[in-house]
XYZ file of C-alpha atoms in Angstrom:
380
model
C 129.295 -75.823 -202.934
C 129.312 -73.513 -205.941
C 125.965 -71.789 -206.598
C 127.322 -69.371 -209.204
C 126.385 -69.345 -212.884
C 129.029 -69.270 -215.610
C 129.622 -66.213 -217.769
C 127.950 -68.025 -220.646
C 124.878 -68.757 -218.532
C 124.663 -65.124 -217.433
C 124.943 -64.034 -221.068
C 122.158 -66.396 -222.107
C 119.880 -65.078 -219.363
C 120.529 -61.471 -220.372
C 119.929 -62.255 -224.035
C 116.602 -63.947 -223.339
C 115.537 -61.146 -220.992
C 116.311 -58.513 -223.618
C 114.452 -60.524 -226.244
C 111.407 -60.944 -223.990
C 111.275 -57.269 -223.099
C 111.665 -56.061 -226.679
C 109.774 -58.684 -228.692
C 107.119 -59.969 -226.269
C 106.335 -57.324 -223.640
C 104.767 -54.770 -226.050
C 102.199 -57.374 -227.177
C 101.422 -59.271 -223.978
C 97.988 -57.842 -223.217
C 96.897 -57.740 -226.864
C 97.741 -61.436 -227.314
C 96.061 -62.290 -224.020
C 92.834 -60.439 -224.852
C 92.276 -62.169 -228.187
C 93.963 -65.490 -227.322
C 96.443 -64.924 -230.133
C 99.003 -67.692 -230.619
C 102.233 -65.785 -231.418
C 103.375 -67.887 -234.368
C 105.355 -64.888 -235.599
C 107.730 -65.401 -232.646
C 108.667 -68.962 -233.563
C 111.345 -68.110 -236.183
C 112.961 -65.697 -233.713
C 112.880 -68.265 -230.919
C 114.401 -70.794 -233.315
C 117.157 -68.377 -234.363
C 118.158 -68.017 -230.714
C 118.226 -71.789 -230.272
C 115.377 -71.716 -227.751
C 113.356 -74.424 -229.484
C 116.168 -76.919 -229.071
C 117.876 -75.853 -225.854
C 118.534 -79.291 -224.331
C 119.437 -81.234 -227.463
C 122.913 -81.906 -228.913
C 124.075 -79.912 -231.884
C 124.251 -83.098 -233.950
C 120.451 -83.253 -233.696
C 119.907 -79.592 -234.511
C 119.876 -78.388 -230.902
C 121.711 -75.681 -229.018
C 123.754 -78.212 -227.046
C 122.935 -76.737 -223.664
C 121.660 -78.303 -220.447
C 118.792 -78.019 -217.992
C 120.415 -75.159 -216.065
C 120.321 -73.075 -219.243
C 116.876 -74.397 -220.123
C 115.424 -73.381 -216.748
C 116.946 -69.916 -217.213
C 115.334 -69.593 -220.637
C 111.880 -70.572 -219.400
C 112.204 -68.377 -216.309
C 113.118 -65.288 -218.318
C 110.366 -65.813 -220.906
C 107.775 -66.390 -218.172
C 108.915 -63.295 -216.280
C 107.328 -61.380 -219.170
C 104.709 -63.803 -220.485
C 103.978 -67.278 -219.164
C 102.205 -68.219 -222.393
C 105.382 -67.961 -224.454
C 107.314 -69.866 -221.804
C 104.697 -72.608 -221.931
C 104.869 -72.894 -225.731
C 108.643 -73.350 -225.555
C 108.452 -75.735 -222.585
C 105.906 -78.121 -224.134
C 107.867 -78.211 -227.386
C 111.225 -78.908 -225.713
C 110.503 -80.976 -222.611
C 107.637 -83.099 -223.816
C 107.337 -83.695 -227.553
C 110.926 -83.307 -228.716
C 112.455 -84.802 -225.591
C 110.238 -87.893 -225.734
C 111.449 -88.623 -229.255
C 115.063 -87.816 -228.361
C 115.117 -90.008 -225.249
C 113.211 -93.028 -226.541
C 113.146 -92.805 -230.329
C 115.241 -94.792 -232.766
C 118.146 -93.160 -234.547
C 115.987 -92.839 -237.672
C 113.253 -91.140 -235.650
C 115.759 -88.762 -234.090
C 117.088 -87.740 -237.478
C 113.638 -87.416 -239.026
C 111.873 -85.607 -236.183
C 114.246 -84.311 -233.499
C 116.435 -82.412 -235.970
C 113.675 -80.193 -237.475
C 111.988 -79.821 -234.076
C 115.191 -78.752 -232.337
C 116.026 -76.400 -235.212
C 112.591 -74.812 -234.818
C 111.554 -75.693 -238.355
C 108.678 -77.678 -236.867
C 106.625 -77.267 -233.697
C 105.738 -80.158 -231.409
C 102.939 -81.140 -229.053
C 102.480 -84.000 -226.603
C 99.119 -85.674 -225.955
C 98.579 -87.682 -222.800
C 95.515 -86.305 -221.001
C 92.002 -87.401 -221.986
C 88.557 -86.239 -220.813
C 88.385 -89.284 -218.524
C 92.107 -89.699 -217.842
C 93.665 -86.700 -216.117
C 95.606 -87.405 -212.950
C 94.879 -91.072 -213.691
C 96.889 -91.058 -216.907
C 96.952 -94.844 -216.743
C 93.233 -94.725 -217.543
C 93.939 -93.872 -221.192
C 91.132 -94.911 -223.576
C 92.590 -93.915 -226.950
C 93.393 -97.200 -228.690
C 95.902 -98.272 -231.335
C 95.355 -101.488 -233.287
C 98.140 -103.069 -235.352
C 97.008 -103.926 -238.873
C 98.783 -104.328 -242.237
C 102.136 -102.801 -241.206
C 100.425 -99.808 -239.610
C 98.822 -98.698 -236.363
C 95.230 -97.437 -236.457
C 94.484 -94.895 -233.723
C 91.017 -93.984 -232.460
C 90.208 -91.657 -229.591
C 90.613 -88.079 -228.406
C 93.027 -86.171 -226.204
C 92.440 -82.932 -224.356
C 94.559 -80.113 -222.866
C 97.241 -80.486 -225.545
C 99.578 -77.477 -225.567
C 100.334 -76.284 -229.139
C 97.684 -78.736 -230.417
C 96.328 -76.546 -233.227
C 99.729 -75.404 -234.470
C 102.019 -78.411 -233.997
C 103.586 -80.212 -236.950
C 104.474 -83.264 -234.867
C 102.418 -84.866 -232.091
C 103.539 -87.534 -229.641
C 100.427 -89.353 -228.443
C 99.816 -92.194 -226.016
C 97.371 -94.991 -226.876
C 96.389 -98.402 -225.528
C 97.876 -101.273 -227.530
C 97.018 -104.058 -225.064
C 94.072 -103.344 -222.765
C 94.682 -106.467 -220.685
C 98.032 -105.108 -219.456
C 96.690 -101.832 -218.017
C 99.343 -99.108 -217.832
C 101.892 -101.585 -219.234
C 99.750 -101.853 -222.355
C 100.107 -98.159 -223.288
C 102.412 -97.209 -226.173
C 103.592 -93.926 -227.670
C 103.259 -92.862 -231.306
C 104.570 -90.065 -233.512
C 101.787 -88.525 -235.583
C 102.420 -85.845 -238.197
C 100.204 -82.913 -239.065
C 98.168 -83.721 -242.168
C 98.059 -87.432 -241.385
C 94.584 -88.621 -242.499
C 92.321 -89.177 -239.504
C 94.288 -86.798 -237.269
C 92.992 -83.307 -236.530
C 92.889 -80.685 -233.792
C 89.551 -80.374 -232.007
C 88.095 -77.761 -229.697
C 90.379 -74.908 -228.715
C 89.944 -74.170 -225.007
C 88.898 -70.691 -223.844
C 91.006 -70.373 -220.711
C 91.331 -68.354 -217.510
C 95.019 -67.677 -218.170
C 97.900 -68.587 -220.479
C 95.597 -67.347 -223.198
C 98.277 -66.826 -225.863
C 99.266 -70.475 -225.490
C 97.100 -72.820 -227.535
C 95.409 -75.561 -225.517
C 93.180 -77.895 -227.471
C 91.795 -81.321 -228.142
C 93.385 -83.578 -230.727
C 91.250 -86.247 -232.354
C 92.181 -89.594 -233.924
C 89.576 -91.147 -236.203
C 90.845 -94.275 -237.977
C 94.206 -92.529 -238.089
C 96.718 -94.776 -239.873
C 100.209 -94.315 -238.450
C 103.161 -96.078 -240.102
C 104.579 -99.007 -238.177
C 107.883 -97.121 -237.970
C 106.193 -94.378 -235.925
C 105.790 -96.490 -232.818
C 107.911 -94.506 -230.335
C 109.957 -96.697 -228.034
C 109.047 -100.288 -227.278
C 105.433 -101.395 -227.467
C 103.863 -101.213 -224.006
C 106.536 -98.840 -222.651
C 104.715 -95.615 -223.456
C 103.390 -94.977 -219.962
C 106.698 -95.801 -218.262
C 108.546 -93.536 -220.694
C 105.955 -90.828 -220.089
C 106.812 -90.775 -216.390
C 110.494 -90.373 -217.254
C 109.723 -87.548 -219.675
C 107.691 -85.811 -216.970
C 110.727 -85.736 -214.660
C 112.252 -83.155 -216.988
C 108.945 -81.555 -217.911
C 108.248 -80.700 -214.297
C 111.489 -78.755 -214.108
C 110.260 -76.569 -216.941
C 106.874 -75.992 -215.267
C 108.687 -75.120 -212.033
C 110.842 -72.636 -213.956
C 107.697 -71.283 -215.610
C 106.098 -70.641 -212.210
C 109.336 -69.130 -210.915
C 109.523 -66.688 -213.808
C 105.952 -65.510 -213.334
C 106.514 -65.126 -209.586
C 109.586 -63.004 -210.314
C 107.647 -60.861 -212.779
C 104.790 -60.295 -210.337
C 107.207 -59.529 -207.495
C 109.179 -56.985 -209.531
C 105.964 -55.237 -210.552
C 104.833 -55.123 -206.914
C 108.145 -53.659 -205.698
C 108.077 -50.970 -208.385
C 104.476 -50.061 -207.615
C 105.040 -49.998 -203.842
C 107.855 -47.456 -204.312
C 105.614 -45.186 -206.418
C 102.149 -45.454 -204.891
C 101.471 -42.907 -202.136
C 98.878 -43.117 -199.392
C 98.638 -41.125 -196.160
C 101.426 -38.880 -197.376
C 104.097 -41.508 -198.063
C 104.860 -44.385 -200.387
C 103.198 -47.642 -199.419
C 106.650 -49.297 -199.391
C 107.223 -47.424 -196.126
C 104.417 -49.325 -194.401
C 105.455 -52.432 -192.508
C 102.455 -54.402 -193.824
C 103.732 -53.977 -197.394
C 107.363 -54.530 -196.403
C 106.500 -57.869 -194.789
C 104.609 -58.971 -197.883
C 107.581 -58.142 -200.099
C 109.991 -59.842 -197.697
C 107.941 -63.043 -197.720
C 107.596 -62.928 -201.502
C 111.342 -62.463 -202.037
C 112.207 -65.261 -199.598
C 109.815 -67.762 -201.149
C 111.003 -66.922 -204.676
C 114.622 -67.519 -203.651
C 113.722 -70.832 -202.015
C 111.826 -71.892 -205.133
C 114.715 -70.843 -207.350
C 117.175 -73.121 -205.573
C 114.794 -76.069 -205.714
C 114.375 -75.481 -209.455
C 118.083 -75.189 -210.162
C 118.966 -78.126 -207.936
C 116.617 -80.294 -210.018
C 118.069 -78.835 -213.213
C 121.609 -79.559 -212.023
C 120.666 -83.161 -211.228
C 119.144 -83.537 -214.682
C 122.400 -82.343 -216.214
C 124.381 -84.994 -214.317
C 122.637 -87.727 -216.328
C 122.877 -90.015 -213.320
C 120.080 -91.537 -211.226
C 116.532 -90.334 -211.747
C 115.606 -87.076 -210.066
C 111.881 -87.732 -209.722
C 111.616 -86.528 -206.123
C 113.624 -83.361 -206.710
C 111.747 -82.349 -209.871
C 108.405 -82.947 -208.149
C 109.524 -80.913 -205.118
C 110.598 -78.066 -207.391
C 107.354 -78.189 -209.338
C 105.162 -78.403 -206.242
C 106.847 -75.601 -204.331
C 107.523 -73.214 -207.216
C 104.006 -73.499 -208.598
C 102.395 -72.807 -205.228
C 104.813 -69.946 -204.582
C 103.847 -68.537 -207.970
C 100.193 -68.446 -206.964
C 100.927 -66.936 -203.541
C 103.248 -64.261 -204.915
C 100.800 -63.277 -207.653
C 98.014 -63.085 -205.073
C 100.065 -60.813 -202.824
C 101.096 -58.686 -205.806
C 97.433 -58.066 -206.631
C 96.836 -57.150 -202.979
C 99.698 -54.659 -203.004
C 98.279 -53.034 -206.135
C 94.878 -52.848 -204.459
C 92.082 -51.889 -206.845
C 94.581 -51.366 -209.655
C 95.666 -54.979 -209.288
C 92.193 -55.986 -210.403
C 92.295 -54.164 -213.735
C 94.088 -55.078 -216.935
C 96.028 -51.829 -217.189
C 98.542 -53.332 -214.765
C 100.467 -56.600 -215.208
C 99.749 -58.410 -211.956
C 96.193 -59.505 -212.767
C 97.587 -61.504 -215.681
C 100.290 -63.116 -213.541
C 97.500 -63.962 -211.089
C 95.491 -65.730 -213.792
C 98.445 -67.387 -215.526
C 100.186 -68.744 -212.443
C 97.336 -71.056 -211.457
C 98.020 -73.358 -214.407
C 101.349 -74.402 -212.879
C 99.646 -76.061 -209.902
C 97.619 -78.184 -212.338
C 99.577 -78.932 -215.530
C 101.990 -81.892 -215.736
C 100.636 -83.279 -212.488
C 98.582 -81.369 -209.928
C 100.019 -80.328 -206.577
C 98.178 -83.286 -205.070
C 99.856 -85.684 -207.515
C 103.263 -84.124 -206.769
C 102.757 -84.785 -203.070
C 101.896 -88.397 -203.874
C 105.036 -88.736 -206.008
C 107.241 -87.165 -203.344
C 105.761 -89.314 -200.573
C 106.250 -92.462 -202.643
C 109.902 -91.581 -203.218
C 110.448 -90.839 -199.533
C 108.817 -94.064 -198.334
C 110.316 -96.486 -200.857
């Protein structure tokens, strides 16, 4: 069994780390305080190929795989989870849905500019009354005069205010339940389509999370994404990959919080010696390091399986997402404890990791949903 990364993968990780530390780190707290969406970063992310990591070069992408993609998200999140989340939602959800299930014309029209970073994408599944029960979608699409007319509203859409392209799920045949849900590509500026309320969040504050609203929104017939009635099924397949990115996001934030805690423990003195010399702190750091390593191998196992393009890896991606996200919360919590009172103030980085990490146990399927998915896979 070979667990080593290639030279190219090591180089990519170093490049992204250097970029994050030079271009993102100086602004992290400023962006967090004012909930600033860092649109100025997008051209730089695009230049590095980070907005099209997992897509072939023929479609404008970087031609890399999920191993590289997980590394990218991990290194961005090690500095700022918000930026990692922006990149993850664009790659894994919006662009990947079109790439995996779109027609060749749709790939050329939408995947190419998205993967090149000339356009930003969002993906709208969740509704106010359809969260974990995504099959309870109420947004409707009616076919009329060579077009689809969408009515409804989505919530918790990452990049919703800034996206140029939105992939949205809507009911096309209510009688068929989840098998009557279809996916549509909706472009910014399309009449009847607009962003709604921007959420004021606990964490991930530099990542835009908002409603998107459809009010008699006419979508061309050609913008039906995949087969009619297959939207929900395709959504589940898209989420297999999306959960790898959320797991990598949690892993990166855990690593960032852990590194900050180690550094602080070596500097902070109490009772005449550094707190790293106390067994209570040493045991915390040992547990944190062990859990991060365990999470890392779950994440990269799922990424490796995704790169094999073989059988579905639903169980493995859910395991990675479940474990890494909960490790992220535990590590951030312990990091705050190690910092003591200073961990509770914004002058130090761990309070932000503490706030940001919680999202990973909720987004793209809660921990409870992941356990359901895993159990179903085990018992089938």
